[in-house]
mmCIF file of C-alpha atoms and ligand atoms in Angstrom:
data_model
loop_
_atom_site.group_PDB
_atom_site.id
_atom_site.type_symbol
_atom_site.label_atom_id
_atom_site.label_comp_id
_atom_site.label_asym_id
_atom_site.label_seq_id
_atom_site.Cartn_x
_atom_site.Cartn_y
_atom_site.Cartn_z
ATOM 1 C CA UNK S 222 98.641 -133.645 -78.328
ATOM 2 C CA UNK S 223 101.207 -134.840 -81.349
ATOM 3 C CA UNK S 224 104.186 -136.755 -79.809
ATOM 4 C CA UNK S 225 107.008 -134.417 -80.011
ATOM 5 C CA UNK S 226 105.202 -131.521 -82.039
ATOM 6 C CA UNK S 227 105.608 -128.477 -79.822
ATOM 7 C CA UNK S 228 106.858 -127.514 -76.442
ATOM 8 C CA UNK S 229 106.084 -128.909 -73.002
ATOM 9 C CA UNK S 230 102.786 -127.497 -71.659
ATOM 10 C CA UNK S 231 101.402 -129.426 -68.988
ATOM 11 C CA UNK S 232 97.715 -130.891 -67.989
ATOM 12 C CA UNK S 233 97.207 -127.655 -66.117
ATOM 13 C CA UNK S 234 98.018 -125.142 -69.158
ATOM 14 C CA UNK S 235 101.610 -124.169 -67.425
ATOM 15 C CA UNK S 236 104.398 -123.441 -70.092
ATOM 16 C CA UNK S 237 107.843 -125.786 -68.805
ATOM 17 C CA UNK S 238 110.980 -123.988 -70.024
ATOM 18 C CA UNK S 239 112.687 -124.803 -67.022
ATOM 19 C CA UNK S 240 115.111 -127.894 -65.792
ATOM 20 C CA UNK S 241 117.249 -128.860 -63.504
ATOM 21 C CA UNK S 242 119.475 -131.471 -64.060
ATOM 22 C CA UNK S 243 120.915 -133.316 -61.121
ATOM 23 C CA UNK S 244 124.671 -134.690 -62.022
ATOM 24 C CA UNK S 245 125.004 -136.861 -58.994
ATOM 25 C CA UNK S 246 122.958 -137.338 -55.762
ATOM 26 C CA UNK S 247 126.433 -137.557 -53.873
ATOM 27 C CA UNK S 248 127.571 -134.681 -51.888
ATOM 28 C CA UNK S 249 130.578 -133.816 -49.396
ATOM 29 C CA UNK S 250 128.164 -132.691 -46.507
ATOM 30 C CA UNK S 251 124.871 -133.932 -44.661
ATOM 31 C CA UNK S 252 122.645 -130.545 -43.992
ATOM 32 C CA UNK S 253 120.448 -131.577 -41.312
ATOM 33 C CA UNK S 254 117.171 -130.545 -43.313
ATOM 34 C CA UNK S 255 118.223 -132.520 -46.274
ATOM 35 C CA UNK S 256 119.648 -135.830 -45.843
ATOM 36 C CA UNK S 257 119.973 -138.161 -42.882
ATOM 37 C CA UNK S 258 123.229 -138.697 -41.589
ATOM 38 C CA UNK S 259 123.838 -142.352 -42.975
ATOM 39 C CA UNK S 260 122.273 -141.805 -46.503
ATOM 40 C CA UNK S 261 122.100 -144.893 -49.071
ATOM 41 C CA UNK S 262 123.467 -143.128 -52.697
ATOM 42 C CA UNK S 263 122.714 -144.556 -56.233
ATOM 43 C CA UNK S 264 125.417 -147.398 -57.248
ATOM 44 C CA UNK S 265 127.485 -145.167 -59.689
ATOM 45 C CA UNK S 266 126.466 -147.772 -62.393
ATOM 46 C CA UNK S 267 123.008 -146.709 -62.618
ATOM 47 C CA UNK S 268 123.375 -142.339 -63.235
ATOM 48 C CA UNK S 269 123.430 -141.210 -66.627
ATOM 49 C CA UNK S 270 126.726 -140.299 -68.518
ATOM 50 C CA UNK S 271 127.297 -137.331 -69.441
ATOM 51 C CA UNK S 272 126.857 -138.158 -73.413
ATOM 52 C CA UNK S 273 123.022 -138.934 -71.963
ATOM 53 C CA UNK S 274 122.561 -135.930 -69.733
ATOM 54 C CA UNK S 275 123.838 -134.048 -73.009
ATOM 55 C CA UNK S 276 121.498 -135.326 -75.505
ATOM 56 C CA UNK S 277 118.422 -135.244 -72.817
ATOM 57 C CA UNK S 278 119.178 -131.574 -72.040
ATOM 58 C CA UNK S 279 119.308 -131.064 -76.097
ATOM 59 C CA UNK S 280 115.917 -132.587 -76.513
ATOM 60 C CA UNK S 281 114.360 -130.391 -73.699
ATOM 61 C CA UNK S 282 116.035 -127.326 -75.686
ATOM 62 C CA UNK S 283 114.520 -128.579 -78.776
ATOM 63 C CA UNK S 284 111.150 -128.723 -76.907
ATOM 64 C CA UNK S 285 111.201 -125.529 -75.413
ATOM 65 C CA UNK S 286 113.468 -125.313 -72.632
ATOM 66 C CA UNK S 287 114.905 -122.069 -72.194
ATOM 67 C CA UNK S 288 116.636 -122.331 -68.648
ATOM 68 C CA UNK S 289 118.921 -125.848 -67.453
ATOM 69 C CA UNK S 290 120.230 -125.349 -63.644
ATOM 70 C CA UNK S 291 123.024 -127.679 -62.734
ATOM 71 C CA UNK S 292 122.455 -129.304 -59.038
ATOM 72 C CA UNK S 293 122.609 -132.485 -57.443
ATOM 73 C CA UNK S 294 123.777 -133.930 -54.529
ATOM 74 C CA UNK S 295 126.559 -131.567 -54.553
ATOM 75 C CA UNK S 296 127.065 -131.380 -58.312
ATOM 76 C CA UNK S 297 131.163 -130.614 -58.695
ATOM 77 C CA UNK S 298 131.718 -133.800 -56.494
ATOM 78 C CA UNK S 299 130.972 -135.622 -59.812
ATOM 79 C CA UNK S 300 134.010 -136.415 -61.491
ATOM 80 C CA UNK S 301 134.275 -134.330 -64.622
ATOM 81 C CA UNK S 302 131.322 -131.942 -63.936
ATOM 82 C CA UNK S 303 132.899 -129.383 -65.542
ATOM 83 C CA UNK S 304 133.045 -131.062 -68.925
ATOM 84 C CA UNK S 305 129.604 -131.792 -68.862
ATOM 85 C CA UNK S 306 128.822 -128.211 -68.709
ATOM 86 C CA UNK S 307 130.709 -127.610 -71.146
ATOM 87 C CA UNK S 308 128.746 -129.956 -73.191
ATOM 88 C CA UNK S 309 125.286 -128.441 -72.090
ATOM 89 C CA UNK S 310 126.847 -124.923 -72.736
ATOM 90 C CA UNK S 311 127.262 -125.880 -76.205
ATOM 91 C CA UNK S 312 122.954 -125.469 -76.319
ATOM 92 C CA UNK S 313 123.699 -121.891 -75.543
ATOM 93 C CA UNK S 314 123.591 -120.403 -78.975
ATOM 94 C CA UNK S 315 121.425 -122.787 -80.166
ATOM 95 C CA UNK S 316 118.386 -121.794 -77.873
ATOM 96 C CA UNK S 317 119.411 -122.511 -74.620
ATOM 97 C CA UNK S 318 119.260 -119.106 -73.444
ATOM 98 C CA UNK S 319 120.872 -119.699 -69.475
ATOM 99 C CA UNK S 320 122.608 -122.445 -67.566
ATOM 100 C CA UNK S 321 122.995 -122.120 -64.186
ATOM 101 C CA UNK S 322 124.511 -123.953 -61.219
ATOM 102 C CA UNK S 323 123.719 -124.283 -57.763
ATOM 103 C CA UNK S 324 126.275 -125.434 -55.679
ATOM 104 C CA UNK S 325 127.189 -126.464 -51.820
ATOM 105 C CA UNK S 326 130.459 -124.134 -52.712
ATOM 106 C CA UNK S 327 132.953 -126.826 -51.179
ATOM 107 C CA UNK S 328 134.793 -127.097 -54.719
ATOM 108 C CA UNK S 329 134.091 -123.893 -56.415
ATOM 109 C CA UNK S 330 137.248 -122.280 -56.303
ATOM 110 C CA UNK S 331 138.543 -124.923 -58.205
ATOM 111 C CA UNK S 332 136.207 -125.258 -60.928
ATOM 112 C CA UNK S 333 135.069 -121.563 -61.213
ATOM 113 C CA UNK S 334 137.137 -120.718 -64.374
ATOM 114 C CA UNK S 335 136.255 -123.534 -65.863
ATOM 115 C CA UNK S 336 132.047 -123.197 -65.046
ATOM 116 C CA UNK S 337 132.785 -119.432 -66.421
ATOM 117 C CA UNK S 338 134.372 -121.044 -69.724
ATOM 118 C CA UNK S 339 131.233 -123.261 -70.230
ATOM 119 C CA UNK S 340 129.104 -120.762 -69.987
ATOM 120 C CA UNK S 341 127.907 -120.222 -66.878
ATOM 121 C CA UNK S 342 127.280 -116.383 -65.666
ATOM 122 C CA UNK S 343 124.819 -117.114 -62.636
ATOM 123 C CA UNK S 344 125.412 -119.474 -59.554
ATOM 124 C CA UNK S 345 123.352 -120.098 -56.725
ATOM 125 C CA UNK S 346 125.442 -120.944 -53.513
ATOM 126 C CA UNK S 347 124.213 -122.313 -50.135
ATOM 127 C CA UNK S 348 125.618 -120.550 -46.869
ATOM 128 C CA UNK S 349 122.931 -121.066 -44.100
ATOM 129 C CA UNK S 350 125.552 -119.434 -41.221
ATOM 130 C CA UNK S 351 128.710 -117.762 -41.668
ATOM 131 C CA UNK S 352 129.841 -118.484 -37.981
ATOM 132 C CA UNK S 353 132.381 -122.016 -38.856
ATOM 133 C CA UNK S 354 131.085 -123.604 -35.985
ATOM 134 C CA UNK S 355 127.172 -123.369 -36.621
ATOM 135 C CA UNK S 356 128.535 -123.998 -40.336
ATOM 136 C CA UNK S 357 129.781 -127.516 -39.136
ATOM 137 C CA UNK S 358 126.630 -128.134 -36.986
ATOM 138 C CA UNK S 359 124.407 -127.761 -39.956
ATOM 139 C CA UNK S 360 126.209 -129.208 -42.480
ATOM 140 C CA UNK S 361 127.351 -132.071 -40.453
ATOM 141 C CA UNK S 362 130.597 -132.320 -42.131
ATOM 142 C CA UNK S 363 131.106 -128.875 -44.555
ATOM 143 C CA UNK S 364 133.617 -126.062 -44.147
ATOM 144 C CA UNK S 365 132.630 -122.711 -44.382
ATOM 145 C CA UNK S 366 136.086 -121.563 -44.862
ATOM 146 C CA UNK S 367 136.160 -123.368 -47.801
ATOM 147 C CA UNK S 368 132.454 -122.025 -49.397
ATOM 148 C CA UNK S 369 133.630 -118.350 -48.363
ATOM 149 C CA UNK S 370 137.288 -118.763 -50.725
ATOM 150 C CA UNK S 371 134.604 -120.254 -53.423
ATOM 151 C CA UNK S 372 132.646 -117.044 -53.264
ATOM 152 C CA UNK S 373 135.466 -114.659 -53.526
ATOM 153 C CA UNK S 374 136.421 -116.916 -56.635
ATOM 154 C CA UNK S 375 133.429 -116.792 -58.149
ATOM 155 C CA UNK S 376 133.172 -113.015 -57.292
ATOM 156 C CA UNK S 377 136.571 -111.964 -58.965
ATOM 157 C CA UNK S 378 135.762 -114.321 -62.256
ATOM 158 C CA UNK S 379 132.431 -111.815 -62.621
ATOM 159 C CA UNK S 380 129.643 -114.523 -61.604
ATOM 160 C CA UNK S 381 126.160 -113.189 -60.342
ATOM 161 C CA UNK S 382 125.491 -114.867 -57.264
ATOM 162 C CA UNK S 383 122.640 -115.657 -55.245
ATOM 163 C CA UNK S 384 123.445 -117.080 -51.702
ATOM 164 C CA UNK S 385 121.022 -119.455 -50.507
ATOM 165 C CA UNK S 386 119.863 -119.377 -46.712
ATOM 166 C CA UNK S 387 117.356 -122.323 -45.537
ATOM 167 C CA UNK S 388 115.938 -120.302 -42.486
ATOM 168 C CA UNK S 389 116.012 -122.756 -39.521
ATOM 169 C CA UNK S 390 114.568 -122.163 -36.341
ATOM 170 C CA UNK S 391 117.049 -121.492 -33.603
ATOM 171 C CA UNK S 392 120.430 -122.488 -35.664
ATOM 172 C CA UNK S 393 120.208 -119.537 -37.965
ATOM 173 C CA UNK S 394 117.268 -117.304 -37.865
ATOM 174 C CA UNK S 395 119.062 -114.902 -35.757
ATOM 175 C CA UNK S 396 121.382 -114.259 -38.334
ATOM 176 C CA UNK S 397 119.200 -113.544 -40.761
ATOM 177 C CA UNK S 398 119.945 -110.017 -40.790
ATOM 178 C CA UNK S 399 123.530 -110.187 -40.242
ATOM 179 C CA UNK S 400 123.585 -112.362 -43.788
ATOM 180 C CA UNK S 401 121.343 -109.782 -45.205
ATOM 181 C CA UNK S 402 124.066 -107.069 -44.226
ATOM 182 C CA UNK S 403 127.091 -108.604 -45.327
ATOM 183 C CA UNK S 404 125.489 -109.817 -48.872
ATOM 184 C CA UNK S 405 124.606 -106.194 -49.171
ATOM 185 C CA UNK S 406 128.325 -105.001 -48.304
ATOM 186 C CA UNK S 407 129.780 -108.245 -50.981
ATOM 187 C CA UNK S 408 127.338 -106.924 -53.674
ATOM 188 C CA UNK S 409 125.524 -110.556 -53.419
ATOM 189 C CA UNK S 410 121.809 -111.403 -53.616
ATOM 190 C CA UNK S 411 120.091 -113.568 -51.064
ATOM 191 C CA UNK S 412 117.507 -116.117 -51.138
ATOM 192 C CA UNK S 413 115.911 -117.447 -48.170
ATOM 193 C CA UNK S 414 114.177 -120.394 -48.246
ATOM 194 C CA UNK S 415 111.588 -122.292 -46.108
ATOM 195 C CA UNK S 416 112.463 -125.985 -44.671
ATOM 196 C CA UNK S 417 110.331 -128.456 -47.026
ATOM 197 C CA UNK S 418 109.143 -132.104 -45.533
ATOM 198 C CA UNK S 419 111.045 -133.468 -47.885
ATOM 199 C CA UNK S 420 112.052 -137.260 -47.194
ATOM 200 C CA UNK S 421 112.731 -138.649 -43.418
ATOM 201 C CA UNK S 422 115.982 -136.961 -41.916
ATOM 202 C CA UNK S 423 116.938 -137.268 -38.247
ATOM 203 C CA UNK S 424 116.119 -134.074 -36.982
ATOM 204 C CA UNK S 425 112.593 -132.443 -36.442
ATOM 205 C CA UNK S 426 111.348 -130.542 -38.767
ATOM 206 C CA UNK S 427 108.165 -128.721 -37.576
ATOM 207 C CA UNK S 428 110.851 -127.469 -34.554
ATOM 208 C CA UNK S 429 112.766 -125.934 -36.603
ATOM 209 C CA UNK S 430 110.298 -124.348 -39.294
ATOM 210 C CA UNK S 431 110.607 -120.876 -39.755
ATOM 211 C CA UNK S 432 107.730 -119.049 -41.589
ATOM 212 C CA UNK S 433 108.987 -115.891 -43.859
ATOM 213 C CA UNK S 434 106.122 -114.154 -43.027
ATOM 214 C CA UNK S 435 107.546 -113.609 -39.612
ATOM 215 C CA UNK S 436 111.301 -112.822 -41.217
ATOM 216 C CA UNK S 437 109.838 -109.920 -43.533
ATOM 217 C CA UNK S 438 109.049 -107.531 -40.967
ATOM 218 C CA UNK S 439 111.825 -108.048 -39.105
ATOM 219 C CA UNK S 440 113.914 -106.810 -42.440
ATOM 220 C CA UNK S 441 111.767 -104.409 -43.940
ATOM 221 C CA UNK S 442 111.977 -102.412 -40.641
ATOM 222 C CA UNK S 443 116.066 -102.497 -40.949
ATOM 223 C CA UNK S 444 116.573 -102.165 -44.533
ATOM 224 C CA UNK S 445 114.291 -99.828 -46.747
ATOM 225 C CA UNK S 446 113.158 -102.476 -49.920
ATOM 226 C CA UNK S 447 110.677 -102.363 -52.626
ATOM 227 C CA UNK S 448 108.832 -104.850 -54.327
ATOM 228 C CA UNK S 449 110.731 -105.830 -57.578
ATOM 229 C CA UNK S 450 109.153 -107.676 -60.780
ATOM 230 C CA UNK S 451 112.497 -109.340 -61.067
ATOM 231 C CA UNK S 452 112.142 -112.906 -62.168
ATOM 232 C CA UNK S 453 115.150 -115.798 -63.083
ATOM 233 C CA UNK S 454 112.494 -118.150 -63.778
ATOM 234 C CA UNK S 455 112.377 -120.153 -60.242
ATOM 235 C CA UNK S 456 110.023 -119.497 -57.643
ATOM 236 C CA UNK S 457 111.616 -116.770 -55.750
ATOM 237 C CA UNK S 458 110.106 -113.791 -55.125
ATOM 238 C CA UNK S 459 112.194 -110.738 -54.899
ATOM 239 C CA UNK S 460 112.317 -107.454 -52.835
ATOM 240 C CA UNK S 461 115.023 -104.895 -54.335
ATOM 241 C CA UNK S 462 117.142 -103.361 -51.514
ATOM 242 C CA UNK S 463 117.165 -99.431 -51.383
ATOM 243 C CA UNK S 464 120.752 -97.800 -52.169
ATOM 244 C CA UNK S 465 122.390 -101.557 -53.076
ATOM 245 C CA UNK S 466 122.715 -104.288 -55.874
ATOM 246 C CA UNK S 467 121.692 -106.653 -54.150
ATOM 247 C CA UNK S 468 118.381 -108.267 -54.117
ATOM 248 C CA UNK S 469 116.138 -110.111 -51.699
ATOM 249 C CA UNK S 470 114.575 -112.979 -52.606
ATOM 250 C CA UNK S 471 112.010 -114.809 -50.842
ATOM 251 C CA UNK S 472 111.101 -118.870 -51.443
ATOM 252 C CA UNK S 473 108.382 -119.703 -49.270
ATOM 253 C CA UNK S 474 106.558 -123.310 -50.749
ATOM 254 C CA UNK S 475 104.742 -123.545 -47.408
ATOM 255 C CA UNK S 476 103.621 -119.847 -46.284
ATOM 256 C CA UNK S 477 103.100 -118.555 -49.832
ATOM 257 C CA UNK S 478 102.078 -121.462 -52.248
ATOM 258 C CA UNK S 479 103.745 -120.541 -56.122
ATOM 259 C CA UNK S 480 102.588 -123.446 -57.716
ATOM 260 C CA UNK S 481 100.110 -121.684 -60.088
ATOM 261 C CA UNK S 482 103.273 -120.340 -61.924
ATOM 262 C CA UNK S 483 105.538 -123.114 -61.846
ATOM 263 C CA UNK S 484 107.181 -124.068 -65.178
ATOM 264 C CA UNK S 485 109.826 -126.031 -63.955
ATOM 265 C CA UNK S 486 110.845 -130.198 -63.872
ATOM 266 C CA UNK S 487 113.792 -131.817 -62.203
ATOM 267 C CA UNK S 488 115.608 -135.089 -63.810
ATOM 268 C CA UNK S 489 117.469 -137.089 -61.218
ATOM 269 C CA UNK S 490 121.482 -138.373 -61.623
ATOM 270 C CA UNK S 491 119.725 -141.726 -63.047
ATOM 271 C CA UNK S 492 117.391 -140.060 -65.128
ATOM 272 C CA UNK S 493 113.723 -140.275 -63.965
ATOM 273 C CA UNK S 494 111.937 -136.919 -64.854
ATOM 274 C CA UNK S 495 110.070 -135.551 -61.885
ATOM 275 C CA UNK S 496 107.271 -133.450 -62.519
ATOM 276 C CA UNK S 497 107.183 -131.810 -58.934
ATOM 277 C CA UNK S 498 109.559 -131.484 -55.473
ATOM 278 C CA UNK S 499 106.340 -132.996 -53.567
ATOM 279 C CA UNK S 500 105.026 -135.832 -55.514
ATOM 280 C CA UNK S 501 106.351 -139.011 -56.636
ATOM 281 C CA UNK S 502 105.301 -138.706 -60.206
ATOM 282 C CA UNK S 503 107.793 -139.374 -62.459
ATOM 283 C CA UNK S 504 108.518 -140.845 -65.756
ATOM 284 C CA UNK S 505 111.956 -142.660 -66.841
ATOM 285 C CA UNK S 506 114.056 -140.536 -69.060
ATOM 286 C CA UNK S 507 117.127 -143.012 -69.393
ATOM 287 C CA UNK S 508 115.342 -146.233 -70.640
ATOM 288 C CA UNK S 509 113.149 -144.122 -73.500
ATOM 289 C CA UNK S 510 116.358 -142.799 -74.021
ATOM 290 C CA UNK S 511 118.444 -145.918 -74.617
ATOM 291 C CA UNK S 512 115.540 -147.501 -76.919
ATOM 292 C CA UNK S 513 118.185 -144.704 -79.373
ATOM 293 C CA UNK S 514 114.337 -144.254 -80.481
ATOM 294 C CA UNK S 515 114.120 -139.959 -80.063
ATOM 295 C CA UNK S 516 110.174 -140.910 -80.802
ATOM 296 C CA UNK S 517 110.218 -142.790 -77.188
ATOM 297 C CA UNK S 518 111.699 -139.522 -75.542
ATOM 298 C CA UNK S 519 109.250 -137.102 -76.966
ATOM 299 C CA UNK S 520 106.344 -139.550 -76.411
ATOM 300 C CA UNK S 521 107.812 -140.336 -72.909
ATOM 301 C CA UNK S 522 107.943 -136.173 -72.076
ATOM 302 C CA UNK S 523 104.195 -135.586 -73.740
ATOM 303 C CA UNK S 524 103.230 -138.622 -71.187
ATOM 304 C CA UNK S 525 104.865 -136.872 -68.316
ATOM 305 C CA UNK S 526 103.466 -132.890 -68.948
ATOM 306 C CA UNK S 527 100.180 -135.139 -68.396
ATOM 307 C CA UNK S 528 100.739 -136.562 -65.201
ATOM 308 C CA UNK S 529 102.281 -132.699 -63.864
ATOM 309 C CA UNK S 530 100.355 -132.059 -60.033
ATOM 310 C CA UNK S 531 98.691 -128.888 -60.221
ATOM 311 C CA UNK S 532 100.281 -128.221 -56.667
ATOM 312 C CA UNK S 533 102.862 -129.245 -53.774
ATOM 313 C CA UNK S 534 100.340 -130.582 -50.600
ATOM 314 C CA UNK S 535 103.083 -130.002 -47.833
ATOM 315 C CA UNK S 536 102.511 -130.915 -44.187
ATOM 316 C CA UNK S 537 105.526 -130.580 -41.649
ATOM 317 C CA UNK S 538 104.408 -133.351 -39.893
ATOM 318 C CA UNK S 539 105.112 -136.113 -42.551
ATOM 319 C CA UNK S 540 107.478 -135.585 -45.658
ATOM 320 C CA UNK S 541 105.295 -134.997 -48.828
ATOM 321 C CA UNK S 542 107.980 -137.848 -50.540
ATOM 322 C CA UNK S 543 110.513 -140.698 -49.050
ATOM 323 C CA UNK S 544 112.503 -138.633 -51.575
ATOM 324 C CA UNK S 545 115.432 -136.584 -50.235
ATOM 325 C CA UNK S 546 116.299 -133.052 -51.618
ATOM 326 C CA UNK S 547 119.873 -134.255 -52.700
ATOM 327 C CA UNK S 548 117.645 -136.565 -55.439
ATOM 328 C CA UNK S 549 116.385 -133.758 -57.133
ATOM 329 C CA UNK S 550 118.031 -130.802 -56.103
ATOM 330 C CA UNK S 551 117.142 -126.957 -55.896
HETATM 331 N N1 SAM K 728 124.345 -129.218 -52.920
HETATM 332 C C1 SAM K 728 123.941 -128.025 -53.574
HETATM 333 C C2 SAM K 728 123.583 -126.944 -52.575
HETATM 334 O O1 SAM K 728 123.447 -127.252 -51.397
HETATM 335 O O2 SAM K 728 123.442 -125.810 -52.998
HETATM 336 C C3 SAM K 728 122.802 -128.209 -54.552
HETATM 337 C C4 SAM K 728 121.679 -129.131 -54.145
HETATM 338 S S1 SAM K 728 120.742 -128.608 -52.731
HETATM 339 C C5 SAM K 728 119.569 -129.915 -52.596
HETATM 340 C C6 SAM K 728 119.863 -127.229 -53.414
HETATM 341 C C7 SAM K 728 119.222 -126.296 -52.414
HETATM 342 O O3 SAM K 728 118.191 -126.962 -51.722
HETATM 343 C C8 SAM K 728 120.162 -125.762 -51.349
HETATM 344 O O4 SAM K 728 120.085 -124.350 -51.316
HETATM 345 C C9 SAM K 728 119.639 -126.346 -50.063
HETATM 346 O O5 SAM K 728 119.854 -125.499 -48.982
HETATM 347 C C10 SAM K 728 118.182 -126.539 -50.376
HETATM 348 N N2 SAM K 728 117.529 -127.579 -49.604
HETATM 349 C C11 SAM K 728 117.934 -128.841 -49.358
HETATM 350 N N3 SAM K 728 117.023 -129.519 -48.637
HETATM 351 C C12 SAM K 728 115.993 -128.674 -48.427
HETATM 352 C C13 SAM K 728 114.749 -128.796 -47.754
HETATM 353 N N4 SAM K 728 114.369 -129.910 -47.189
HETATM 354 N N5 SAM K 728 113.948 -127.703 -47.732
HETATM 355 C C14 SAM K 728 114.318 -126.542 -48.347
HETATM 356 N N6 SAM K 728 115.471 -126.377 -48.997
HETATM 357 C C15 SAM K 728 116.314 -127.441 -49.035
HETATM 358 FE FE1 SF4 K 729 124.453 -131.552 -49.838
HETATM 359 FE FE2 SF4 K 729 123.173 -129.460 -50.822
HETATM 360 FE FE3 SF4 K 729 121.838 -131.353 -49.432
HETATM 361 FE FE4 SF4 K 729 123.524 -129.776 -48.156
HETATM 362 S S1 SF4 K 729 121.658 -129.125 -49.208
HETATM 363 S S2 SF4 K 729 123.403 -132.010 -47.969
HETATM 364 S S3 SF4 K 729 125.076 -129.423 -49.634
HETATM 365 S S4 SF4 K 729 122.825 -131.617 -51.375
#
């Protein structure tokens, strides 16, 4: 392949017109399926700025990218978060054609008009329980009182939203349904996810692994839902609810592998571009970037579509990475 000649498509013939950009690996809570409790965070020295993130984001917009999602960490606890959306949303006439967020919701109400102003129309928020108390079990330290005033925000500025529910054995899979119900009521979509093994937390995974196979019957039999060939460009596979807007989306890396689609990579607050959740693979974005050589950035993506794994190996039993979620974000 020419250095820089064409978009990203990787050693396996997949298309990548998808990022997400972490802006910070920092975040106000400690979900007990992503981080540890006492969690080591990059010096603040060493994460891009947001003139970097910028002109990285341009360059993947220049090569194809179609789609940037905003994450982290917990990406509004970075100071000035909103400006650098702003910045990215300036790619939005100029071939970016969506930039998303996805968001722990802590600070949303907040920064809401301001995402809306950048150009944000879609945000992805995580709410694994409704019930405050569960809320602060999970999240170790995060107020659901606080997400919920962030949604009705969000709601009232016009935002689609997808509410994101990690399914976890005996904490929340009972109210499943429940979240199902009220999303329906709020006009919301949901997205449940399965638990990934991804880098050493302090609870035990396999315990609390809930397979969405199991979920789906549960749900069809309650609410009627059809298949739907809706598609945002992540992995989620949807299910259209009978007689509502909302939508039901299912993410399910270990019961229903959707790795022969993927078109997506992640760069991380300090700027190493990794090519999937479950490998280590990765190629550093920041030092071909400060070279101020844009030949050492196209040569340094080319070199990375070539080292892409044709597929996620997870095993409950041992995380696939030492990697936490909060590194590269969802
Ligand atoms: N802090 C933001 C949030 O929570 O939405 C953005 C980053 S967070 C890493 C992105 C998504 O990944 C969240 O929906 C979260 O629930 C999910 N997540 C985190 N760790 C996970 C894991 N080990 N397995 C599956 N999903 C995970
Ligand atoms: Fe923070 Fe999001 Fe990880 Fe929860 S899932 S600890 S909110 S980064």
């Amino acid at each position: 392949m020419e250095y820089g000649s064409s978009v990203l498509i990787d050693r396996s013939g997949r298309k990548i017109s998808y990022v997400r950009l972490s802006l910070t690996d920092r975040c106000d809570m400690r979900c007990r399926y992503c981080m540890a409790e006492n969690m080591t965070f990059l010096p603040r020295a060493d994460i891009l700025t947001f003139e970097e993130i910028a002109a990285i984001s341009s360059h993947f917009v220049a090569r194809g990218v179609r789609r940037i999602r905003l994450t982290g960490g917990e990406p509004l606890v970075r100071r000035g978060a909103v400006q650098c959306a702003s910045m990215i949303g300036k790619l939005l006439d100029h071939g970016l054609e969506e930039l998303t967020l996805t968001t722990n919701g802590t600070f949303l109400a907040e920064h809401a008009a301001g995402l809306w102003d950048a150009g944000i129309r879609r945000i992805n928020i995580s709410l694994d329980t409704r019930d405050p108390e569960r809320f602060h079990y999970i999240t170790r330290q995060g107020s659901v009182e606080k997400v919920l005033q962030g949604i009705a925000v969000a709601q009232q500025l016009g935002f689609r939203i997808k509410i994101n529910m990690v399914a976890l054995k005996g904490l929340n899979d009972h109210e499943i349904p429940e979240m199902l119900q009220w999303c329906i009521a709020e006009g919301l979509h949901l997205s449940l996810i399965e638990t990934m093994p991804l880098g050493i937390i302090d609870d035990d995974r396999l315990n609390r692994f809930v397979s969405l196979k199991l979920i789906m019957p549960i749900l069809q039999e309650r609410f009627p839902m059809v298949a739907s060939t809706h598609r945002t460009g992540g992995p989620a596979r949807y299910w259209q609810i009978v007689n509502s807007k909302s939508k039901l989306g299912l993410i399910s890396p270990l019961s229903n592998n959707f790795c022969a689609d993927c078109n997506r990579v992640r760069v991380s607050a300090e700027g190493k571009l990794y090519m999937c959740l479950g490998h280590e693979a990765h190629i550093d974005l920041r030092k071909a970037l400060r070279t101020g050589d844009v030949a050492m950035l196209d040569m340094a993506l080319d070199q990375a579509m070539g080292t892409k794994p044709p597929k996620h190996d997870f095993d409950l039993a041992r995380p696939a990475t030492d990697r936490h979620m909060n590194v590269t974000g969802g």
